[in-house]
Coordinates of C-alpha atoms and ligand atoms in Angstrom, one line a residue:
M69 CA -21.3 5.8 23.2
D70 CA -21.6 3.8 19.9
K71 CA -18.4 2.4 18.4
E72 CA -16.9 4.8 16.0
T73 CA -17.1 4.2 12.3
I74 CA -14.0 4.3 10.1
I75 CA -14.3 4.4 6.3
V76 CA -11.4 2.5 4.6
T77 CA -11.1 3.0 0.9
G78 CA -9.2 0.3 -1.0
G79 CA -9.9 -2.2 1.8
A80 CA -9.9 -5.1 -0.6
G81 CA -6.3 -4.5 -1.6
F82 CA -3.1 -5.7 -0.1
I83 CA -2.5 -3.0 2.6
G84 CA -6.2 -2.0 2.9
S85 CA -7.2 -5.6 3.7
E86 CA -4.6 -5.8 6.5
V87 CA -5.9 -2.5 7.9
V88 CA -9.5 -3.7 7.8
R89 CA -8.6 -7.1 9.4
Q90 CA -6.6 -5.3 12.2
L91 CA -9.4 -2.7 12.9
I92 CA -12.1 -5.4 13.1
Q93 CA -10.0 -7.7 15.2
S94 CA -9.3 -4.8 17.6
G95 CA -13.1 -4.8 18.4
E96 CA -12.9 -1.0 18.8
C97 CA -14.7 0.3 15.7
S98 CA -17.0 -0.5 12.8
V99 CA -15.5 -0.4 9.3
V100 CA -17.1 0.5 6.0
N101 CA -14.9 -0.7 3.2
I102 CA -15.3 1.3 0.0
D103 CA -13.6 -0.5 -3.0
K104 CA -14.2 -0.7 -6.7
L105 CA -12.8 -4.2 -6.9
T106 CA -10.3 -3.6 -9.7
Y107 CA -8.0 -6.5 -10.7
A108 CA -6.1 -5.7 -7.4
G109 CA -9.1 -5.9 -5.1
N110 CA -10.0 -9.3 -3.7
L111 CA -12.8 -10.0 -1.2
K112 CA -11.2 -13.4 -0.3
S113 CA -8.5 -11.4 1.6
L114 CA -11.3 -10.4 4.0
A115 CA -12.8 -13.9 4.6
S116 CA -11.6 -13.9 8.2
I117 CA -13.7 -10.8 9.1
E118 CA -16.5 -10.6 6.5
D119 CA -19.1 -12.0 8.8
S120 CA -18.4 -9.5 11.6
D121 CA -21.4 -7.2 12.5
D122 CA -18.9 -4.4 12.6
Y123 CA -17.9 -4.8 8.9
R124 CA -19.7 -3.6 5.8
F125 CA -18.5 -3.7 2.1
C126 CA -19.6 -1.2 -0.5
Q127 CA -18.5 -1.6 -4.1
I128 CA -18.0 2.0 -5.2
D129 CA -15.6 3.6 -7.7
I130 CA -14.1 6.7 -5.9
C131 CA -14.4 8.5 -9.3
D132 CA -18.2 8.4 -8.9
K133 CA -18.7 11.4 -6.7
D134 CA -22.4 11.0 -6.2
Q135 CA -22.2 7.4 -5.0
L136 CA -19.3 8.3 -2.8
R137 CA -21.3 11.2 -1.3
E138 CA -24.3 9.0 -0.6
E139 CA -22.2 6.4 1.2
V140 CA -20.2 8.9 3.3
F141 CA -23.4 10.6 4.5
R142 CA -25.0 7.2 5.1
S143 CA -22.0 5.8 7.1
R144 CA -21.3 9.0 9.1
P145 CA -17.7 8.2 9.7
T146 CA -15.6 9.5 12.6
R147 CA -12.5 9.1 10.4
I148 CA -11.6 8.2 6.8
M149 CA -8.5 6.2 5.8
H150 CA -7.9 6.6 2.1
L151 CA -5.9 3.8 0.5
A152 CA -7.8 3.2 -2.8
A153 CA -5.3 3.7 -5.6
E154 CA -3.7 2.2 -8.7
S155 CA -0.5 1.1 -7.1
H156 CA 1.9 -0.6 -9.6
V157 CA 4.7 1.4 -11.3
D158 CA 5.0 -1.0 -14.3
R159 CA 1.3 -0.7 -15.1
S160 CA 1.5 3.1 -14.8
I161 CA 4.2 2.9 -17.5
D162 CA 2.0 0.8 -19.8
G163 CA -1.1 3.0 -19.3
P164 CA -1.2 6.0 -17.0
D165 CA -5.0 6.8 -17.5
D166 CA -6.4 4.9 -14.5
F167 CA -3.6 6.3 -12.3
I168 CA -4.6 9.9 -13.2
R169 CA -8.3 9.1 -12.8
T170 CA -8.3 7.1 -9.5
N171 CA -5.3 8.6 -7.7
I172 CA -5.9 12.2 -8.6
I173 CA -9.6 12.7 -9.5
G174 CA -10.7 10.0 -7.1
T175 CA -8.8 11.6 -4.2
Y176 CA -10.2 15.0 -5.2
N177 CA -13.7 13.6 -5.1
L178 CA -13.1 12.0 -1.7
L179 CA -11.7 15.3 -0.4
E180 CA -14.7 17.3 -1.7
V181 CA -17.3 14.9 -0.3
S182 CA -15.4 14.8 3.0
R183 CA -15.4 18.6 3.1
E184 CA -19.1 18.7 2.6
Y185 CA -19.6 16.1 5.3
F186 CA -17.1 17.7 7.7
S187 CA -18.7 21.1 7.4
G188 CA -21.9 19.7 8.8
L189 CA -20.2 18.3 11.9
S190 CA -20.0 20.1 15.2
G191 CA -18.6 19.7 18.7
E192 CA -16.9 16.4 19.5
E193 CA -17.7 14.9 16.1
A194 CA -15.9 17.7 14.3
E195 CA -13.0 17.6 16.7
L196 CA -12.5 13.8 16.2
F197 CA -12.8 13.8 12.4
R198 CA -9.7 12.9 10.5
F199 CA -8.9 12.3 6.8
H200 CA -5.8 10.2 6.4
H201 CA -4.1 9.9 2.9
V202 CA -1.9 6.8 2.6
S203 CA 0.9 7.6 0.2
T204 CA 4.3 6.4 -0.9
D205 CA 8.0 7.4 -0.5
E206 CA 8.2 7.3 -4.3
V207 CA 6.9 10.9 -4.4
Y208 CA 10.4 11.9 -3.2
G209 CA 12.1 10.5 -6.3
S210 CA 15.4 8.6 -6.2
L211 CA 18.3 8.8 -3.7
G212 CA 22.0 8.4 -4.5
E213 CA 24.3 6.1 -2.5
T214 CA 23.7 8.1 0.7
G215 CA 21.0 10.0 2.5
L216 CA 17.4 9.3 3.6
F217 CA 14.0 10.7 2.7
T218 CA 12.7 13.0 5.4
E219 CA 9.3 14.7 5.6
E220 CA 11.1 17.8 4.2
T221 CA 12.6 16.1 1.1
P222 CA 11.3 18.0 -2.0
Y223 CA 9.0 16.0 -4.3
R224 CA 10.6 14.7 -7.4
P225 CA 8.4 11.9 -8.7
N226 CA 9.8 9.9 -11.7
S227 CA 7.0 7.5 -12.7
P228 CA 3.4 8.1 -13.7
Y229 CA 2.4 6.3 -10.5
S230 CA 4.6 8.4 -8.2
A231 CA 3.6 11.6 -10.1
S232 CA -0.1 10.7 -9.5
K233 CA 0.5 10.1 -5.8
A234 CA 2.5 13.3 -5.5
S235 CA -0.4 15.2 -7.0
S236 CA -2.9 13.6 -4.6
D237 CA -0.6 14.5 -1.6
Q238 CA -0.6 18.1 -2.8
L239 CA -4.4 18.2 -3.0
V240 CA -4.7 16.8 0.5
R241 CA -2.2 19.5 1.8
A242 CA -4.2 22.2 0.0
W243 CA -7.5 21.0 1.5
Y244 CA -5.9 21.2 5.0
K245 CA -4.4 24.7 4.4
T246 CA -7.4 26.2 2.6
Y247 CA -10.5 24.5 4.0
G248 CA -9.1 23.4 7.4
M249 CA -9.8 19.7 6.6
P250 CA -8.1 17.8 9.5
A251 CA -6.0 15.8 7.1
L252 CA -2.8 13.8 7.6
I253 CA -0.5 12.2 5.0
S254 CA 1.9 9.3 5.5
N255 CA 4.6 8.3 3.0
C256 CA 5.7 4.7 3.3
S257 CA 8.4 2.6 1.8
N258 CA 7.8 -0.8 -0.1
N259 CA 5.5 -3.2 1.7
Y260 CA 5.6 -7.0 1.6
G261 CA 3.6 -9.7 3.3
P262 CA 0.5 -11.9 2.9
Y263 CA -2.2 -11.1 0.3
Q264 CA 0.0 -9.1 -2.1
Y265 CA -0.9 -9.2 -5.8
P266 CA 1.8 -11.2 -7.6
E267 CA 2.8 -8.4 -10.0
K268 CA 5.0 -6.9 -7.2
L269 CA 8.6 -8.1 -6.7
I270 CA 8.3 -10.3 -3.6
P271 CA 5.1 -12.3 -4.4
L272 CA 6.2 -12.5 -8.0
V273 CA 9.5 -14.1 -7.1
I274 CA 7.8 -16.6 -4.8
H275 CA 5.3 -17.5 -7.4
K276 CA 7.8 -17.8 -10.3
A277 CA 10.2 -19.8 -8.1
L278 CA 7.6 -22.4 -7.1
A279 CA 6.2 -22.6 -10.7
G280 CA 9.7 -23.4 -12.0
D281 CA 9.7 -20.2 -14.2
P282 CA 12.5 -17.7 -14.8
I283 CA 12.7 -15.1 -12.0
P284 CA 13.1 -11.7 -13.7
I285 CA 15.5 -9.1 -12.2
Y286 CA 15.4 -5.7 -13.9
G287 CA 18.8 -4.4 -14.9
R288 CA 21.6 -5.6 -12.7
G289 CA 19.5 -6.0 -9.6
E290 CA 21.4 -3.2 -7.8
N291 CA 18.4 -1.0 -7.1
I292 CA 17.6 -0.6 -3.4
R293 CA 14.3 -0.6 -1.6
D294 CA 13.6 -0.2 2.1
W295 CA 11.2 -3.1 2.9
L296 CA 8.4 -2.9 5.6
Y297 CA 6.2 -5.8 6.7
V298 CA 2.6 -4.9 5.9
G299 CA 1.4 -5.7 9.5
D300 CA 3.8 -3.0 10.8
H301 CA 2.6 -0.5 8.2
A302 CA -1.1 -1.1 9.1
R303 CA -0.2 -0.6 12.8
A304 CA 1.6 2.7 11.9
L305 CA -1.6 3.8 10.0
Q306 CA -3.8 3.1 13.0
T307 CA -1.4 5.1 15.2
I308 CA -1.3 8.0 12.8
I309 CA -5.1 8.3 12.5
K310 CA -5.6 8.0 16.2
N311 CA -2.8 10.1 17.5
G312 CA -1.3 12.0 14.6
E313 CA -1.6 15.8 14.3
P314 CA -3.7 17.2 11.4
G315 CA -1.5 18.9 8.8
Q316 CA 1.4 16.7 9.6
V317 CA 3.3 14.3 7.3
Y318 CA 4.7 11.1 8.6
N319 CA 7.3 8.9 6.9
V320 CA 7.1 5.2 7.6
G321 CA 9.8 2.7 6.9
G322 CA 11.4 -0.5 8.0
K323 CA 15.2 0.3 8.2
N324 CA 15.6 -2.7 5.8
E325 CA 17.6 -1.4 2.8
M326 CA 18.3 -4.2 0.4
T327 CA 19.3 -4.5 -3.3
N328 CA 16.7 -6.4 -5.4
L329 CA 19.3 -9.1 -5.9
Q330 CA 19.7 -9.6 -2.1
V331 CA 15.9 -9.8 -1.7
V332 CA 15.6 -12.4 -4.4
A333 CA 18.6 -14.4 -3.1
T334 CA 17.1 -14.4 0.4
I335 CA 13.7 -15.7 -0.9
C336 CA 15.4 -18.4 -2.9
G337 CA 17.5 -19.5 0.0
M338 CA 14.5 -19.8 2.3
L339 CA 12.6 -21.7 -0.3
D340 CA 15.6 -24.0 -0.7
D341 CA 15.1 -24.9 3.0
L342 CA 11.3 -24.9 3.1
R343 CA 10.5 -26.6 -0.3
P344 CA 13.8 -28.2 -1.4
L345 CA 14.4 -29.0 -5.1
H346 CA 16.3 -32.0 -6.3
D347 CA 19.8 -32.7 -5.1
G348 CA 22.2 -29.7 -5.5
E349 CA 19.6 -27.5 -7.3
S350 CA 18.7 -24.0 -6.0
Y351 CA 15.8 -21.7 -6.8
E352 CA 18.6 -19.1 -7.5
D353 CA 19.4 -21.0 -10.7
Q354 CA 16.1 -19.6 -12.1
I355 CA 17.2 -16.0 -11.8
E356 CA 17.3 -14.1 -15.2
F357 CA 18.5 -10.6 -15.7
V358 CA 16.1 -8.7 -18.0
T359 CA 15.8 -5.3 -19.6
D360 CA 15.6 -2.5 -17.0
R361 CA 12.4 -0.6 -16.2
P362 CA 12.3 2.8 -17.9
G363 CA 13.0 5.6 -15.4
H364 CA 13.9 3.0 -12.7
D365 CA 14.5 4.8 -9.4
M366 CA 17.9 3.7 -7.9
R367 CA 17.4 3.9 -4.2
Y368 CA 14.6 4.5 -1.6
A369 CA 15.4 4.8 2.1
I370 CA 13.2 6.3 4.8
D371 CA 14.1 8.3 7.9
A372 CA 11.2 7.3 10.1
S373 CA 12.5 9.1 13.2
K374 CA 9.5 11.5 13.3
I375 CA 6.8 8.8 13.8
E376 CA 9.1 6.9 16.1
R377 CA 9.7 9.9 18.3
T378 CA 6.3 11.6 18.3
L379 CA 3.9 8.7 18.0
K380 CA 6.1 5.9 19.5
W381 CA 5.7 3.6 16.5
S382 CA 8.4 1.2 15.4
P383 CA 8.4 -1.9 13.2
A384 CA 8.2 -5.2 15.0
E385 CA 9.5 -7.4 12.2
T386 CA 13.0 -7.5 10.8
F387 CA 13.3 -8.5 7.1
E388 CA 14.3 -12.0 8.1
S389 CA 11.3 -12.6 10.4
G390 CA 8.9 -10.8 8.0
I391 CA 10.0 -12.6 4.9
K392 CA 9.8 -16.0 6.6
K393 CA 6.2 -15.4 7.7
T394 CA 5.4 -14.2 4.2
I395 CA 6.9 -17.2 2.4
E396 CA 5.2 -19.6 4.8
W397 CA 1.9 -17.8 4.2
Y398 CA 2.2 -18.1 0.4
L399 CA 3.1 -21.8 0.8
S400 CA 0.1 -22.6 2.9
N401 CA -2.4 -20.4 1.0
Q402 CA -2.2 -21.7 -2.5
I403 CA -6.0 -21.4 -3.0
W404 CA -5.8 -17.6 -2.5
C405 CA -2.7 -17.5 -4.8
E406 CA -4.4 -19.5 -7.5
S407 CA -7.5 -17.3 -7.4
V408 CA -5.2 -14.3 -8.1
T409 CA -2.9 -15.8 -10.6
Q410 CA -5.9 -16.8 -12.7
K411 CA -6.3 -13.1 -13.4
Y412 CA -2.6 -12.4 -14.0
S413 CA -0.3 -14.6 -16.1
G414 CA 2.9 -13.2 -14.7
K415 CA 3.9 -11.5 -18.0
R416 CA 6.4 -8.7 -18.0
L417 CA 4.8 -5.3 -17.6
G418 CA 6.2 -1.8 -18.1
V419 CA 8.6 -2.1 -21.0
L420 CA 8.3 0.5 -23.7
A421 CA 7.8 -0.8 -27.2
Ligands
LIG108 P1 -3.4 -2.5 -4.1 O1 -3.2 -2.3 -5.5 O2 -3.1 -3.9 -3.6 O3 -5.0 -2.2 -3.7 C1 -5.6 -1.1 -4.2 C2 -7.1 -1.2 -3.8 O4 -7.8 -0.1 -4.3 C3 -7.8 -2.4 -4.5 O5 -8.6 -3.2 -3.7 C4 -8.6 -1.8 -5.6 O6 -9.8 -2.5 -6.0 C5 -8.9 -0.4 -5.0 N1 -9.2 0.6 -6.0 C6 -8.5 0.9 -7.1 N2 -9.1 1.9 -7.8 C7 -10.2 2.2 -7.2 C8 -11.3 3.1 -7.4 N3 -11.3 3.9 -8.5 N4 -12.3 3.2 -6.5 C9 -12.3 2.4 -5.4 N5 -11.4 1.5 -5.2 C10 -10.3 1.4 -6.0 O7 -2.6 -1.4 -3.4 P2 -1.8 -1.5 -2.0 O8 -0.4 -2.0 -2.3 O9 -2.6 -2.1 -1.0 O10 -1.6 0.1 -1.7 C11 -2.6 0.7 -0.9 C12 -2.2 2.2 -0.8 O11 -1.0 2.3 -0.2 C13 -2.1 2.9 -2.1 O12 -2.6 4.2 -2.0 C14 -0.6 3.0 -2.4 O13 -0.2 4.1 -3.2 C15 -0.1 3.1 -1.0 N6 1.3 2.5 -0.7 C16 1.6 1.2 -1.2 C17 2.8 0.7 -0.9 C18 3.2 -0.7 -1.3 O14 4.4 -1.1 -1.2 N7 2.3 -1.5 -1.8 C19 3.8 1.5 -0.2 C20 3.4 2.8 0.2 C21 2.2 3.3 -0.1
LIG109 P1 7.9 -3.3 -7.2 O1 7.5 -4.4 -6.3 O2 7.2 -3.2 -8.5 O3 7.8 -2.0 -6.3 P2 8.3 -0.5 -6.7 O4 8.6 -0.4 -8.1 O5 7.1 0.3 -6.3 O6 9.5 -0.2 -5.8 O7 9.5 -3.4 -7.5 C1 10.4 -3.5 -6.5 C2 11.8 -3.5 -7.1 O8 12.0 -4.7 -7.8 C3 12.0 -2.4 -8.2 O9 13.3 -1.9 -8.1 C4 11.7 -3.1 -9.5 C5 12.2 -4.5 -9.2 N1 11.6 -5.6 -9.9 C6 12.3 -6.6 -10.6 O10 13.6 -6.6 -10.6 N2 11.7 -7.6 -11.2 C7 10.3 -7.7 -11.2 O11 9.8 -8.7 -11.8 C8 9.5 -6.7 -10.5 C9 8.0 -6.7 -10.5 C10 10.2 -5.7 -9.9

C-alpha cells in the first residue's frame, strides 16, 4: 500500500513546522503543507525536510475555499491536521479582523471542503479519515489560584484570539455531531521551543536580552502559564490523530505552571551562564515592568490525565531541559532569528490607545 498522505495546514508556522518535520522524519507518510505564509509563516523552518520526496508545499489561504477544495481533492489525504491560524493574543487586541477571517471562516471552509471530500470516500479510506483541529486552552478562560482545565470545563474566552478559537472548536464539534465528520479537537497550553516567532514571551525575552534591550513584563509578572515543549506537543498531535477517538477532545499540557516572572528569571539565569555579560551584570537587570495587557488572563493550567491515560502520551521534557534546548537553539541559529526579526521590530503590541 502507498504511504498515507497527511495534509497539515499552517505547516510553516511554529508548531506546524515541528509537526511536518516529525512526520517526514518518521518516514511513514507524505505531507502536503497548506500555508498562506503570513508574517508568522517561514519556509526556512522547513529547510531540513524541504527536499524530501514525501513533502510538498502549497501556498494557499484557507479563506479561499475554491483553491482549498482543489488541493484537498488533488492530494486525497487520509487525514487532515488543521493548525493554520492567527495565533497571537496581542495582535488580536490590535486588530481582530484576520482572527475572525482565518480562525473562524477558514476553519469553516476547511470543514466544508473536508465534508465534500469525506462523503466521496468509502471502505477503509472512509474508516481511516480524520480531521484534527489543533486548539488552545485559552478557550476555557482564566483560572483562579486553584483548579485545572479539564475537557469538561465550560468555554469562557476573554480575548479576540481565544474567542475565535472557541468559535472554531464549536464548528468542529457541530460538524462531528451533524455530519458525522470524524473530527477530534485538542486544547493545548502555551508552547515554547525552536522556530517560535519572537512576538511570544519566550523568544521575545531571549531576543531582547541578547540585544541589550529592556525585557517587558506585563503588569506585575504574576500571571501563570503551563509551558509545554513544542516537540512534546507535536508528538501528542501525532498520537491523537493516529489513535484518538473521533468526537473526543484531548487537553494537552506540560505540568509546568510558572509565573511570567519565574520564566523570565530562568531564561536570564541561563543566559548569564551561556553568554555571560561583564563582571557582576545579569540579564535580569534589563527587566522592565510595563502596562498590563487588557483582559489579561491570570492563570492557565491543564489537566492532561485523559490523554495520558487513554493514549499513553506524556511530555518528555521538563521546563528546565526544554528551556535549555530552546536557548541553545536560538544562540546557534542567529540566521533564522535575524530573518524573522527583520519583519518584526519587537515593538509593544496589544495596548489600547
Ligand atoms: P504560528 O502563528 O506560528 O503559525 C501559524 C501558521 O498559519 C503560519 O505559518 C501562517 O502563515 C499560517 N496561516 C495563518 N493564516 C493562514 C491562512 N489564512 N491560510 C493558511 N495559512 C495561514 O502559530 P503556532 O503557534 O504554530 O500555532 C499553531 C496552532 O496551534 C494554532 O491553531 C494555535 O491556535 C494553536 N496553539 C498554539 C499554541 C502556542 O502556544 N503557540 C498553544 C496551543 C494551541
Ligand atoms: P504570550 O507568549 O503572548 O502567550 P499567551 O498570551 O497566549 O499566553 O504571553 C505569555 C505570557 O507572557 C502572558 O501572560 C503575557 C506575558 N507577556 C509579557 O509579560 N511580556 C511580553 O512581552 C509578552 C509578549 C507576553
